[in-house]
Amino acid sequence: MQESPTDFFELKERLSLIKNSLGKGNYREMKDQLITLQRSLGQLDLSRAERAGLKETINACFEKINALRESEKKAFEETSEQSREKLTPLVEKALFEARYNDEIREAWDFCVSVQNEFRGIRLQKEIREMLYQQLQEAFDILKQRRAQQQSVLEQKSLSGKTALLPEVEALLTEAEKAIDIEAYWKQLIELQQDIKDRDLTFEARNELLNKLQEAFTIIKLRREEKQRALAEEGFSNALTLEEMIAEGETLAANAEDFRVAFDHLKQIQQVFRELSLPREEREELYQRLQQAFDTLKGRQEAWFNERDRDTRENYNRLKPLVLNGLERARTSNEFKKTREMLKNIQAEFKGIRMKAESRQELYSQLQKAFDVLNQRHDEYLATKKDKMELRVDYQLSDVELRIEALQGEIEKDLLHIEELSETVDNPLFKGGEDDPTMDILNQAEVLKADVARKQALLGELLREKEELLQKKEKWAGLGNEPEEA
């Protein structure tokens, strides 16, 4: 606060400064200073001429202030009139839209847009109140029309649902046993479109479409199952023939009884003619079958040109290998390496000549080695598996508890976000000086960010749970795999 002037010259100088600096932006502040100086005038010892001169300056300042105030008032009134001229037709149109526009949602959006025009606009208080009252009347009319429309819609919806529900339930009942799947699918599409075209409430339409979706799901599964069955049949036929031809190729390359081998290949040839196959697999498998015939014929011709090979040499070579494999199966803890060793010994039997009784003797010993190794390996795994399963169960329980807690937090946050969104859409909170919209939106964004973070954490926990379940399944099945002898 400035100190009071102490003499004529100081007061005159300060009055001159005020007079020279008066303008639209500061006249209110200058008026207060001028009043303070006017009061100081009576406290100074001044001559009549000095006092009269100062009063003249003060009066001139007040006149200028009044002129500025009147100018500002006039400018405000002109601006207010322009704003009124701009808003009045919009408000009138809003009332017209509210009364006569069949699209209530469109009319409501227009009223909201008009309401937004009031923000930041300069208007005289009585004009603002009058126009805003008319706009509020438009909102009230729309609310009443919307309530009436909803009542009519609910009546139509009840009638439509009553008519459509038996059709939906009938089709749903027929889904599992429909013979012509494509014709049934067409019926579902037509009924689905009928439901979408009817005047129904969201709940009624959603209920009917959800029931109809059950039928769609069943038919999709049946259609996929049928297609999968056809594909699997062709694939299965190909696998069956591939196995048979592989066996035939083995016989053609290794069988000593050529007649049995020829009969087997002829049986494969007959099966080949009866099964449906994709063209590529058919050509490839047929070429292999023909090659097996050619191989067998070549071996048969060669057999007549040579005698049996020295089977004892093969027996003497394989016997120590088999006995060494049996001993190692009884003593070694390197199960994988030992099994590979036995498989390698087993592979040595393929493609060599040996008397049947000698082959049976050695192969029996080799099978015994596999059995001994498998039994010792099962006992080893049983002990290890129990410890690992207990540990995985403990970790899985902890992760599931954390997932459940996090899901509860996310659900609570999403509900809060939905409540904030409904609050923002309420027109009663908009247009006032204390409009809380931005605060609510900021709060919702913070919650959304927190939900995103929690959902990311939930995803990590779900992946961790899946990894633990896979680990549990792996250990549960460990030791139950079929062993190759």
GROMACS .gro file of C-alpha atoms in nm:
model
  485
    1MET     CA    1   0.000   0.000   0.000
    2GLN     CA    2   0.146   0.337  -0.104
    3GLU     CA    3   0.205   0.603   0.161
    4SER     CA    4  -0.005   0.923   0.159
    5PRO     CA    5   0.156   1.228  -0.011
    6THR     CA    6   0.312   1.480   0.223
    7ASP     CA    7   0.287   1.799   0.016
    8PHE     CA    8   0.124   1.966  -0.283
    9PHE     CA    9   0.394   1.877  -0.534
   10GLU     CA   10   0.405   1.510  -0.449
   11LEU     CA   11   0.025   1.487  -0.470
   12LYS     CA   12   0.021   1.674  -0.799
   13GLU     CA   13   0.288   1.449  -0.948
   14ARG     CA   14   0.107   1.132  -0.846
   15LEU     CA   15  -0.223   1.264  -0.987
   16SER     CA   16  -0.047   1.345  -1.314
   17LEU     CA   17   0.093   0.992  -1.334
   18ILE     CA   18  -0.253   0.844  -1.281
   19LYS     CA   19  -0.409   1.072  -1.541
   20ASN     CA   20  -0.145   0.992  -1.802
   21SER     CA   21  -0.151   0.615  -1.743
   22LEU     CA   22  -0.527   0.566  -1.734
   23GLY     CA   23  -0.646   0.302  -1.984
   24LYS     CA   24  -0.888   0.015  -2.039
   25GLY     CA   25  -0.668  -0.236  -1.865
   26ASN     CA   26  -0.604  -0.050  -1.539
   27TYR     CA   27  -0.880   0.200  -1.476
   28ARG     CA   28  -1.030   0.001  -1.187
   29GLU     CA   29  -0.696  -0.009  -1.006
   30MET     CA   30  -0.633   0.357  -1.081
   31LYS     CA   31  -0.978   0.446  -0.949
   32ASP     CA   32  -0.889   0.301  -0.608
   33GLN     CA   33  -0.563   0.494  -0.602
   34LEU     CA   34  -0.748   0.811  -0.707
   35ILE     CA   35  -0.998   0.774  -0.421
   36THR     CA   36  -0.711   0.732  -0.175
   37LEU     CA   37  -0.541   1.049  -0.303
   38GLN     CA   38  -0.873   1.238  -0.294
   39ARG     CA   39  -0.900   1.153   0.075
   40SER     CA   40  -0.542   1.274   0.130
   41LEU     CA   41  -0.635   1.612  -0.023
   42GLY     CA   42  -0.826   1.714   0.288
   43GLN     CA   43  -0.532   1.633   0.514
   44LEU     CA   44  -0.284   1.866   0.344
   45ASP     CA   45  -0.240   2.236   0.417
   46LEU     CA   46  -0.308   2.383   0.072
   47SER     CA   47  -0.406   2.717  -0.070
   48ARG     CA   48  -0.742   2.759  -0.236
   49ALA     CA   49  -0.583   2.774  -0.581
   50GLU     CA   50  -0.373   2.461  -0.519
   51ARG     CA   51  -0.672   2.271  -0.387
   52ALA     CA   52  -0.888   2.381  -0.682
   53GLY     CA   53  -0.620   2.274  -0.932
   54LEU     CA   54  -0.583   1.934  -0.774
   55LYS     CA   55  -0.961   1.881  -0.760
   56GLU     CA   56  -0.981   1.971  -1.126
   57THR     CA   57  -0.723   1.704  -1.207
   58ILE     CA   58  -0.905   1.450  -0.989
   59ASN     CA   59  -1.239   1.528  -1.156
   60ALA     CA   60  -1.081   1.494  -1.499
   61CYS     CA   61  -0.948   1.150  -1.399
   62PHE     CA   62  -1.288   1.042  -1.273
   63GLU     CA   63  -1.451   1.161  -1.596
   64LYS     CA   64  -1.199   0.960  -1.797
   65ILE     CA   65  -1.260   0.655  -1.576
   66ASN     CA   66  -1.638   0.691  -1.625
   67ALA     CA   67  -1.586   0.721  -1.997
   68LEU     CA   68  -1.369   0.407  -1.999
   69ARG     CA   69  -1.622   0.221  -1.789
   70GLU     CA   70  -1.909   0.327  -2.015
   71SER     CA   71  -1.704   0.226  -2.318
   72GLU     CA   72  -1.632  -0.111  -2.165
   73LYS     CA   73  -1.994  -0.155  -2.067
   74LYS     CA   74  -2.106  -0.064  -2.414
   75ALA     CA   75  -1.853  -0.303  -2.566
   76PHE     CA   76  -1.973  -0.578  -2.332
   77GLU     CA   77  -2.334  -0.507  -2.421
   78GLU     CA   78  -2.247  -0.519  -2.792
   79THR     CA   79  -2.057  -0.844  -2.745
   80SER     CA   80  -2.343  -0.983  -2.540
   81GLU     CA   81  -2.589  -0.885  -2.813
   82GLN     CA   82  -2.372  -1.054  -3.075
   83SER     CA   83  -2.352  -1.364  -2.857
   84ARG     CA   84  -2.729  -1.356  -2.807
   85GLU     CA   85  -2.783  -1.326  -3.183
   86LYS     CA   86  -2.550  -1.623  -3.232
   87LEU     CA   87  -2.700  -1.844  -2.959
   88THR     CA   88  -3.070  -1.764  -2.996
   89PRO     CA   89  -3.119  -1.944  -3.331
   90LEU     CA   90  -2.911  -2.236  -3.202
   91VAL     CA   91  -3.126  -2.266  -2.889
   92GLU     CA   92  -3.443  -2.235  -3.098
   93LYS     CA   93  -3.317  -2.506  -3.330
   94ALA     CA   94  -3.233  -2.720  -3.027
   95LEU     CA   95  -3.593  -2.685  -2.908
   96PHE     CA   96  -3.717  -2.771  -3.258
   97GLU     CA   97  -3.488  -3.076  -3.278
   98ALA     CA   98  -3.597  -3.185  -2.931
   99ARG     CA   99  -3.965  -3.171  -3.029
  100TYR     CA  100  -3.965  -3.301  -3.387
  101ASN     CA  101  -3.644  -3.490  -3.474
  102ASP     CA  102  -3.722  -3.864  -3.488
  103GLU     CA  103  -3.356  -3.942  -3.418
  104ILE     CA  104  -3.347  -3.865  -3.048
  105ARG     CA  105  -2.977  -3.943  -3.018
  106GLU     CA  106  -2.897  -3.700  -3.298
  107ALA     CA  107  -3.112  -3.430  -3.135
  108TRP     CA  108  -2.943  -3.493  -2.798
  109ASP     CA  109  -2.597  -3.456  -2.954
  110PHE     CA  110  -2.705  -3.128  -3.116
  111CYS     CA  111  -2.828  -2.995  -2.779
  112VAL     CA  112  -2.496  -3.089  -2.620
  113SER     CA  113  -2.311  -2.906  -2.898
  114VAL     CA  114  -2.526  -2.598  -2.832
  115GLN     CA  115  -2.456  -2.631  -2.461
  116ASN     CA  116  -2.084  -2.627  -2.540
  117GLU     CA  117  -2.131  -2.295  -2.721
  118PHE     CA  118  -2.210  -2.130  -2.384
  119ARG     CA  119  -1.860  -2.198  -2.259
  120GLY     CA  120  -1.632  -1.895  -2.262
  121ILE     CA  121  -1.889  -1.674  -2.434
  122ARG     CA  122  -1.967  -1.324  -2.299
  123LEU     CA  123  -2.334  -1.272  -2.212
  124GLN     CA  124  -2.537  -1.061  -1.978
  125LYS     CA  125  -2.650  -1.266  -1.683
  126GLU     CA  126  -3.023  -1.243  -1.752
  127ILE     CA  127  -2.976  -1.332  -2.120
  128ARG     CA  128  -2.752  -1.629  -2.033
  129GLU     CA  129  -3.008  -1.755  -1.780
  130MET     CA  130  -3.296  -1.716  -2.026
  131LEU     CA  131  -3.121  -1.898  -2.311
  132TYR     CA  132  -2.982  -2.169  -2.086
  133GLN     CA  133  -3.329  -2.226  -1.940
  134GLN     CA  134  -3.466  -2.274  -2.293
  135LEU     CA  135  -3.184  -2.516  -2.371
  136GLN     CA  136  -3.256  -2.707  -2.050
  137GLU     CA  137  -3.618  -2.727  -2.164
  138ALA     CA  138  -3.494  -2.898  -2.483
  139PHE     CA  139  -3.299  -3.148  -2.272
  140ASP     CA  140  -3.608  -3.216  -2.060
  141ILE     CA  141  -3.821  -3.274  -2.371
  142LEU     CA  142  -3.564  -3.520  -2.506
  143LYS     CA  143  -3.549  -3.704  -2.175
  144GLN     CA  144  -3.929  -3.738  -2.176
  145ARG     CA  145  -3.934  -3.852  -2.541
  146ARG     CA  146  -3.653  -4.098  -2.474
  147ALA     CA  147  -3.845  -4.244  -2.180
  148GLN     CA  148  -4.158  -4.279  -2.396
  149GLN     CA  149  -3.955  -4.432  -2.679
  150GLN     CA  150  -3.794  -4.677  -2.437
  151SER     CA  151  -4.137  -4.779  -2.310
  152VAL     CA  152  -4.260  -4.844  -2.666
  153LEU     CA  153  -3.938  -5.027  -2.749
  154GLU     CA  154  -3.972  -5.248  -2.444
  155GLN     CA  155  -4.327  -5.341  -2.548
  156LYS     CA  156  -4.216  -5.419  -2.904
  157SER     CA  157  -3.912  -5.599  -2.768
  158LEU     CA  158  -4.123  -5.821  -2.544
  159SER     CA  159  -4.350  -5.908  -2.837
  160GLY     CA  160  -4.054  -5.970  -3.068
  161LYS     CA  161  -3.870  -6.178  -2.811
  162THR     CA  162  -4.183  -6.386  -2.745
  163ALA     CA  163  -4.208  -6.458  -3.118
  164LEU     CA  164  -3.838  -6.527  -3.180
  165LEU     CA  165  -3.738  -6.720  -2.869
  166PRO     CA  166  -3.919  -7.046  -2.969
  167GLU     CA  167  -3.749  -7.036  -3.311
  168VAL     CA  168  -3.407  -6.985  -3.152
  169GLU     CA  169  -3.460  -7.264  -2.898
  170ALA     CA  170  -3.590  -7.497  -3.171
  171LEU     CA  171  -3.282  -7.439  -3.386
  172LEU     CA  172  -3.055  -7.477  -3.084
  173THR     CA  173  -3.218  -7.814  -3.004
  174GLU     CA  174  -3.169  -7.926  -3.365
  175ALA     CA  175  -2.801  -7.819  -3.379
  176GLU     CA  176  -2.659  -8.151  -3.255
  177LYS     CA  177  -2.866  -8.367  -3.492
  178ALA     CA  178  -2.906  -8.157  -3.809
  179ILE     CA  179  -2.823  -8.374  -4.110
  180ASP     CA  180  -2.781  -8.104  -4.376
  181ILE     CA  181  -2.533  -7.876  -4.199
  182GLU     CA  182  -2.516  -7.616  -4.479
  183ALA     CA  183  -2.897  -7.576  -4.499
  184TYR     CA  184  -2.910  -7.548  -4.119
  185TRP     CA  185  -2.632  -7.285  -4.129
  186LYS     CA  186  -2.840  -7.081  -4.377
  187GLN     CA  187  -3.137  -7.093  -4.136
  188LEU     CA  188  -2.916  -6.961  -3.856
  189ILE     CA  189  -2.797  -6.670  -4.072
  190GLU     CA  190  -3.153  -6.577  -4.169
  191LEU     CA  191  -3.276  -6.589  -3.809
  192GLN     CA  192  -2.974  -6.390  -3.693
  193GLN     CA  193  -3.056  -6.116  -3.945
  194ASP     CA  194  -3.421  -6.121  -3.837
  195ILE     CA  195  -3.314  -6.064  -3.476
  196LYS     CA  196  -3.092  -5.772  -3.579
  197ASP     CA  197  -3.374  -5.612  -3.783
  198ARG     CA  198  -3.637  -5.631  -3.504
  199ASP     CA  199  -3.705  -5.347  -3.258
  200LEU     CA  200  -3.556  -5.504  -2.946
  201THR     CA  201  -3.390  -5.379  -2.632
  202PHE     CA  202  -3.019  -5.439  -2.601
  203GLU     CA  203  -3.076  -5.702  -2.334
  204ALA     CA  204  -3.339  -5.892  -2.536
  205ARG     CA  205  -3.136  -5.882  -2.857
  206ASN     CA  206  -2.824  -5.988  -2.670
  207GLU     CA  207  -3.005  -6.278  -2.502
  208LEU     CA  208  -3.143  -6.406  -2.834
  209LEU     CA  209  -2.812  -6.364  -3.018
  210ASN     CA  210  -2.622  -6.538  -2.738
  211LYS     CA  211  -2.858  -6.836  -2.755
  212LEU     CA  212  -2.828  -6.839  -3.133
  213GLN     CA  213  -2.450  -6.818  -3.101
  214GLU     CA  214  -2.458  -7.145  -2.909
  215ALA     CA  215  -2.611  -7.305  -3.219
  216PHE     CA  216  -2.352  -7.138  -3.442
  217THR     CA  217  -2.075  -7.271  -3.219
  218ILE     CA  218  -2.214  -7.626  -3.229
  219ILE     CA  219  -2.247  -7.619  -3.608
  220LYS     CA  220  -1.902  -7.466  -3.650
  221LEU     CA  221  -1.759  -7.745  -3.441
  222ARG     CA  222  -1.953  -8.006  -3.637
  223ARG     CA  223  -1.849  -7.851  -3.969
  224GLU     CA  224  -1.486  -7.834  -3.857
  225GLU     CA  225  -1.511  -8.187  -3.724
  226LYS     CA  226  -1.646  -8.307  -4.059
  227GLN     CA  227  -1.373  -8.130  -4.255
  228ARG     CA  228  -1.115  -8.248  -4.008
  229ALA     CA  229  -1.251  -8.603  -4.033
  230LEU     CA  230  -1.216  -8.597  -4.413
  231ALA     CA  231  -0.866  -8.455  -4.391
  232GLU     CA  232  -0.774  -8.695  -4.114
  233GLU     CA  233  -0.916  -8.984  -4.313
  234GLY     CA  234  -0.694  -8.898  -4.609
  235PHE     CA  235  -0.399  -8.836  -4.381
  236SER     CA  236  -0.469  -9.153  -4.185
  237ASN     CA  237  -0.497  -9.352  -4.508
  238ALA     CA  238  -0.166  -9.206  -4.621
  239LEU     CA  239  -0.004  -9.294  -4.288
  240THR     CA  240  -0.152  -9.644  -4.295
  241LEU     CA  241  -0.026  -9.707  -4.645
  242GLU     CA  242   0.309  -9.546  -4.569
  243GLU     CA  243   0.353  -9.783  -4.276
  244MET     CA  244   0.244 -10.080  -4.485
  245ILE     CA  245   0.471  -9.979  -4.772
  246ALA     CA  246   0.759  -9.918  -4.533
  247GLU     CA  247   0.701 -10.267  -4.398
  248GLY     CA  248   0.678 -10.394  -4.755
  249GLU     CA  249   1.003 -10.214  -4.842
  250THR     CA  250   1.167 -10.377  -4.542
  251LEU     CA  251   1.038 -10.716  -4.651
  252ALA     CA  252   1.143 -10.652  -5.008
  253ALA     CA  253   1.492 -10.560  -4.894
  254ASN     CA  254   1.537 -10.817  -4.616
  255ALA     CA  255   1.285 -11.103  -4.633
  256GLU     CA  256   1.429 -11.447  -4.693
  257ASP     CA  257   1.090 -11.597  -4.782
  258PHE     CA  258   1.027 -11.433  -5.118
  259ARG     CA  259   0.679 -11.585  -5.161
  260VAL     CA  260   0.555 -11.437  -4.832
  261ALA     CA  261   0.704 -11.102  -4.928
  262PHE     CA  262   0.538 -11.105  -5.271
  263ASP     CA  263   0.200 -11.195  -5.115
  264HIS     CA  264   0.238 -10.910  -4.866
  265LEU     CA  265   0.315 -10.657  -5.140
  266LYS     CA  266   0.012 -10.776  -5.340
  267GLN     CA  267  -0.208 -10.724  -5.030
  268ILE     CA  268  -0.071 -10.370  -4.998
  269GLN     CA  269  -0.147 -10.314  -5.366
  270GLN     CA  270  -0.510 -10.420  -5.312
  271VAL     CA  271  -0.549 -10.191  -5.008
  272PHE     CA  272  -0.395  -9.909  -5.211
  273ARG     CA  273  -0.675  -9.940  -5.470
  274GLU     CA  274  -0.950  -9.926  -5.204
  275LEU     CA  275  -0.839  -9.618  -5.004
  276SER     CA  276  -0.890  -9.252  -5.096
  277LEU     CA  277  -0.570  -9.045  -5.092
  278PRO     CA  278  -0.452  -8.698  -5.191
  279ARG     CA  279  -0.299  -8.703  -5.538
  280GLU     CA  280   0.056  -8.614  -5.429
  281GLU     CA  281   0.071  -8.885  -5.163
  282ARG     CA  282  -0.085  -9.141  -5.398
  283GLU     CA  283   0.181  -9.086  -5.665
  284GLU     CA  284   0.469  -9.092  -5.418
  285LEU     CA  285   0.345  -9.405  -5.235
  286TYR     CA  286   0.267  -9.588  -5.560
  287GLN     CA  287   0.620  -9.525  -5.685
  288ARG     CA  288   0.757  -9.663  -5.357
  289LEU     CA  289   0.537  -9.972  -5.383
  290GLN     CA  290   0.653 -10.036  -5.736
  291GLN     CA  291   1.012  -9.990  -5.625
  292ALA     CA  292   0.954 -10.247  -5.349
  293PHE     CA  293   0.832 -10.495  -5.612
  294ASP     CA  294   1.140 -10.423  -5.821
  295THR     CA  295   1.369 -10.464  -5.519
  296LEU     CA  296   1.214 -10.796  -5.423
  297LYS     CA  297   1.235 -10.921  -5.779
  298GLY     CA  298   1.602 -10.821  -5.797
  299ARG     CA  299   1.682 -10.992  -5.467
  300GLN     CA  300   1.499 -11.306  -5.575
  301GLU     CA  301   1.702 -11.319  -5.892
  302ALA     CA  302   2.024 -11.261  -5.697
  303TRP     CA  303   1.932 -11.530  -5.444
  304PHE     CA  304   1.942 -11.793  -5.711
  305ASN     CA  305   2.290 -11.676  -5.808
  306GLU     CA  306   2.451 -11.698  -5.464
  307ARG     CA  307   2.447 -11.913  -5.158
  308ASP     CA  308   2.390 -11.836  -4.802
  309ARG     CA  309   2.654 -11.623  -4.641
  310ASP     CA  310   2.848 -11.731  -4.339
  311THR     CA  311   2.584 -11.679  -4.067
  312ARG     CA  312   2.822 -11.795  -3.794
  313GLU     CA  313   3.051 -11.500  -3.860
  314ASN     CA  314   2.763 -11.267  -3.790
  315TYR     CA  315   2.668 -11.465  -3.480
  316ASN     CA  316   3.026 -11.458  -3.344
  317ARG     CA  317   3.044 -11.082  -3.412
  318LEU     CA  318   2.714 -10.994  -3.244
  319LYS     CA  319   2.727 -11.226  -2.942
  320PRO     CA  320   2.999 -11.035  -2.746
  321LEU     CA  321   2.824 -10.708  -2.827
  322VAL     CA  322   2.494 -10.839  -2.685
  323LEU     CA  323   2.658 -10.984  -2.372
  324ASN     CA  324   2.847 -10.657  -2.314
  325GLY     CA  325   2.520 -10.463  -2.356
  326LEU     CA  326   2.345 -10.688  -2.101
  327GLU     CA  327   2.624 -10.639  -1.847
  328ARG     CA  328   2.621 -10.265  -1.892
  329ALA     CA  329   2.238 -10.255  -1.856
  330ARG     CA  330   2.281 -10.426  -1.517
  331THR     CA  331   2.554 -10.195  -1.382
  332SER     CA  332   2.571  -9.855  -1.557
  333ASN     CA  333   2.384  -9.542  -1.440
  334GLU     CA  334   2.434  -9.372  -1.777
  335PHE     CA  335   2.088  -9.479  -1.887
  336LYS     CA  336   2.066  -9.273  -2.207
  337LYS     CA  337   2.404  -9.376  -2.339
  338THR     CA  338   2.336  -9.738  -2.248
  339ARG     CA  339   2.000  -9.731  -2.427
  340GLU     CA  340   2.163  -9.582  -2.737
  341MET     CA  341   2.425  -9.855  -2.720
  342LEU     CA  342   2.154 -10.125  -2.707
  343LYS     CA  343   1.969  -9.961  -3.000
  344ASN     CA  344   2.289  -9.959  -3.199
  345ILE     CA  345   2.337 -10.329  -3.123
  346GLN     CA  346   1.974 -10.385  -3.220
  347ALA     CA  347   2.037 -10.208  -3.550
  348GLU     CA  348   2.319 -10.451  -3.621
  349PHE     CA  349   2.059 -10.730  -3.662
  350LYS     CA  350   1.899 -10.559  -3.958
  351GLY     CA  351   1.998 -10.676  -4.304
  352ILE     CA  352   2.226 -10.963  -4.199
  353ARG     CA  353   2.186 -11.335  -4.252
  354MET     CA  354   2.172 -11.561  -3.951
  355LYS     CA  355   2.013 -11.887  -3.855
  356ALA     CA  356   1.673 -11.839  -3.700
  357GLU     CA  357   1.765 -12.007  -3.370
  358SER     CA  358   2.088 -11.804  -3.340
  359ARG     CA  359   1.908 -11.481  -3.413
  360GLN     CA  360   1.640 -11.567  -3.155
  361GLU     CA  361   1.905 -11.650  -2.892
  362LEU     CA  362   2.088 -11.318  -2.929
  363TYR     CA  363   1.773 -11.110  -2.970
  364SER     CA  364   1.629 -11.264  -2.654
  365GLN     CA  365   1.942 -11.160  -2.462
  366LEU     CA  366   1.920 -10.811  -2.611
  367GLN     CA  367   1.553 -10.779  -2.510
  368LYS     CA  368   1.647 -10.887  -2.159
  369ALA     CA  369   1.906 -10.605  -2.151
  370PHE     CA  370   1.635 -10.353  -2.250
  371ASP     CA  371   1.403 -10.483  -1.975
  372VAL     CA  372   1.673 -10.465  -1.706
  373LEU     CA  373   1.769 -10.110  -1.812
  374ASN     CA  374   1.407  -9.991  -1.819
  375GLN     CA  375   1.335 -10.130  -1.471
  376ARG     CA  376   1.644  -9.965  -1.318
  377HIS     CA  377   1.563  -9.634  -1.496
  378ASP     CA  378   1.201  -9.636  -1.369
  379GLU     CA  379   1.318  -9.682  -1.010
  380TYR     CA  380   1.560  -9.390  -1.047
  381LEU     CA  381   1.296  -9.157  -1.195
  382ALA     CA  382   1.029  -9.243  -0.937
  383THR     CA  383   1.240  -9.101  -0.654
  384LYS     CA  384   1.336  -8.788  -0.847
  385LYS     CA  385   0.981  -8.722  -0.973
  386ASP     CA  386   0.824  -8.714  -0.623
  387LYS     CA  387   1.060  -8.439  -0.510
  388MET     CA  388   1.008  -8.224  -0.817
  389GLU     CA  389   0.627  -8.253  -0.814
  390LEU     CA  390   0.612  -8.135  -0.452
  391ARG     CA  391   0.822  -7.830  -0.533
  392VAL     CA  392   0.617  -7.738  -0.843
  393ASP     CA  393   0.287  -7.770  -0.648
  394TYR     CA  394   0.411  -7.522  -0.387
  395GLN     CA  395   0.517  -7.266  -0.653
  396LEU     CA  396   0.189  -7.312  -0.844
  397SER     CA  397  -0.021  -7.248  -0.532
  398ASP     CA  398   0.163  -6.921  -0.465
  399VAL     CA  399   0.120  -6.796  -0.825
  400GLU     CA  400  -0.254  -6.881  -0.828
  401LEU     CA  401  -0.311  -6.679  -0.508
  402ARG     CA  402  -0.134  -6.378  -0.663
  403ILE     CA  403  -0.335  -6.409  -0.984
  404GLU     CA  404  -0.665  -6.419  -0.792
  405ALA     CA  405  -0.573  -6.108  -0.592
  406LEU     CA  406  -0.462  -5.915  -0.902
  407GLN     CA  407  -0.778  -6.008  -1.096
  408GLY     CA  408  -0.988  -5.872  -0.808
  409GLU     CA  409  -0.799  -5.541  -0.815
  410ILE     CA  410  -0.839  -5.509  -1.195
  411GLU     CA  411  -1.213  -5.579  -1.172
  412LYS     CA  412  -1.253  -5.315  -0.900
  413ASP     CA  413  -1.056  -5.055  -1.103
  414LEU     CA  414  -1.258  -5.124  -1.420
  415LEU     CA  415  -1.582  -5.075  -1.227
  416HIS     CA  416  -1.452  -4.743  -1.091
  417ILE     CA  417  -1.355  -4.631  -1.446
  418GLU     CA  418  -1.706  -4.715  -1.569
  419GLU     CA  419  -1.860  -4.509  -1.286
  420LEU     CA  420  -1.633  -4.213  -1.373
  421SER     CA  421  -1.732  -4.239  -1.741
  422GLU     CA  422  -2.103  -4.226  -1.650
  423THR     CA  423  -2.040  -3.919  -1.434
  424VAL     CA  424  -1.861  -3.738  -1.719
  425ASP     CA  425  -2.157  -3.801  -1.956
  426ASN     CA  426  -2.407  -3.639  -1.716
  427PRO     CA  427  -2.507  -3.302  -1.872
  428LEU     CA  428  -2.598  -3.158  -1.532
  429PHE     CA  429  -2.226  -3.133  -1.448
  430LYS     CA  430  -2.135  -2.947  -1.765
  431GLY     CA  431  -2.131  -2.576  -1.842
  432GLY     CA  432  -2.090  -2.452  -1.487
  433GLU     CA  433  -1.798  -2.270  -1.338
  434ASP     CA  434  -1.708  -2.573  -1.125
  435ASP     CA  435  -1.726  -2.829  -1.407
  436PRO     CA  436  -1.542  -3.140  -1.269
  437THR     CA  437  -1.509  -3.307  -1.612
  438MET     CA  438  -1.132  -3.264  -1.648
  439ASP     CA  439  -1.062  -3.385  -1.295
  440ILE     CA  440  -1.277  -3.693  -1.355
  441LEU     CA  441  -1.112  -3.765  -1.691
  442ASN     CA  442  -0.766  -3.728  -1.536
  443GLN     CA  443  -0.865  -3.964  -1.258
  444ALA     CA  444  -0.997  -4.215  -1.515
  445GLU     CA  445  -0.671  -4.196  -1.717
  446VAL     CA  446  -0.467  -4.264  -1.405
  447LEU     CA  447  -0.686  -4.568  -1.328
  448LYS     CA  448  -0.656  -4.691  -1.690
  449ALA     CA  449  -0.278  -4.669  -1.672
  450ASP     CA  450  -0.282  -4.861  -1.344
  451VAL     CA  451  -0.513  -5.125  -1.498
  452ALA     CA  452  -0.275  -5.162  -1.796
  453ARG     CA  453   0.017  -5.212  -1.560
  454LYS     CA  454  -0.175  -5.469  -1.357
  455GLN     CA  455  -0.290  -5.649  -1.671
  456ALA     CA  456   0.072  -5.671  -1.790
  457LEU     CA  457   0.168  -5.814  -1.451
  458LEU     CA  458  -0.128  -6.053  -1.470
  459GLY     CA  459  -0.005  -6.171  -1.811
  460GLU     CA  460   0.337  -6.243  -1.665
  461LEU     CA  461   0.180  -6.439  -1.377
  462LEU     CA  462  -0.041  -6.638  -1.617
  463ARG     CA  463   0.263  -6.726  -1.829
  464GLU     CA  464   0.446  -6.827  -1.513
  465LYS     CA  465   0.147  -7.043  -1.414
  466GLU     CA  466   0.139  -7.205  -1.761
  467GLU     CA  467   0.512  -7.281  -1.739
  468LEU     CA  468   0.461  -7.440  -1.396
  469LEU     CA  469   0.167  -7.648  -1.525
  470GLN     CA  470   0.376  -7.765  -1.819
  471LYS     CA  471   0.659  -7.849  -1.582
  472LYS     CA  472   0.414  -8.036  -1.357
  473GLU     CA  473   0.272  -8.227  -1.654
  474LYS     CA  474   0.622  -8.308  -1.772
  475TRP     CA  475   0.722  -8.450  -1.434
  476ALA     CA  476   0.388  -8.629  -1.394
  477GLY     CA  477   0.445  -8.811  -1.722
  478LEU     CA  478   0.815  -8.869  -1.668
  479GLY     CA  479   0.889  -9.235  -1.658
  480ASN     CA  480   0.559  -9.330  -1.828
  481GLU     CA  481   0.696  -9.297  -2.184
  482PRO     CA  482   0.691  -9.622  -2.382
  483GLU     CA  483   1.043  -9.750  -2.410
  484GLU     CA  484   1.169  -9.885  -2.740
  485ALA     CA  485   1.308 -10.234  -2.706
   0.00000   0.00000   0.00000
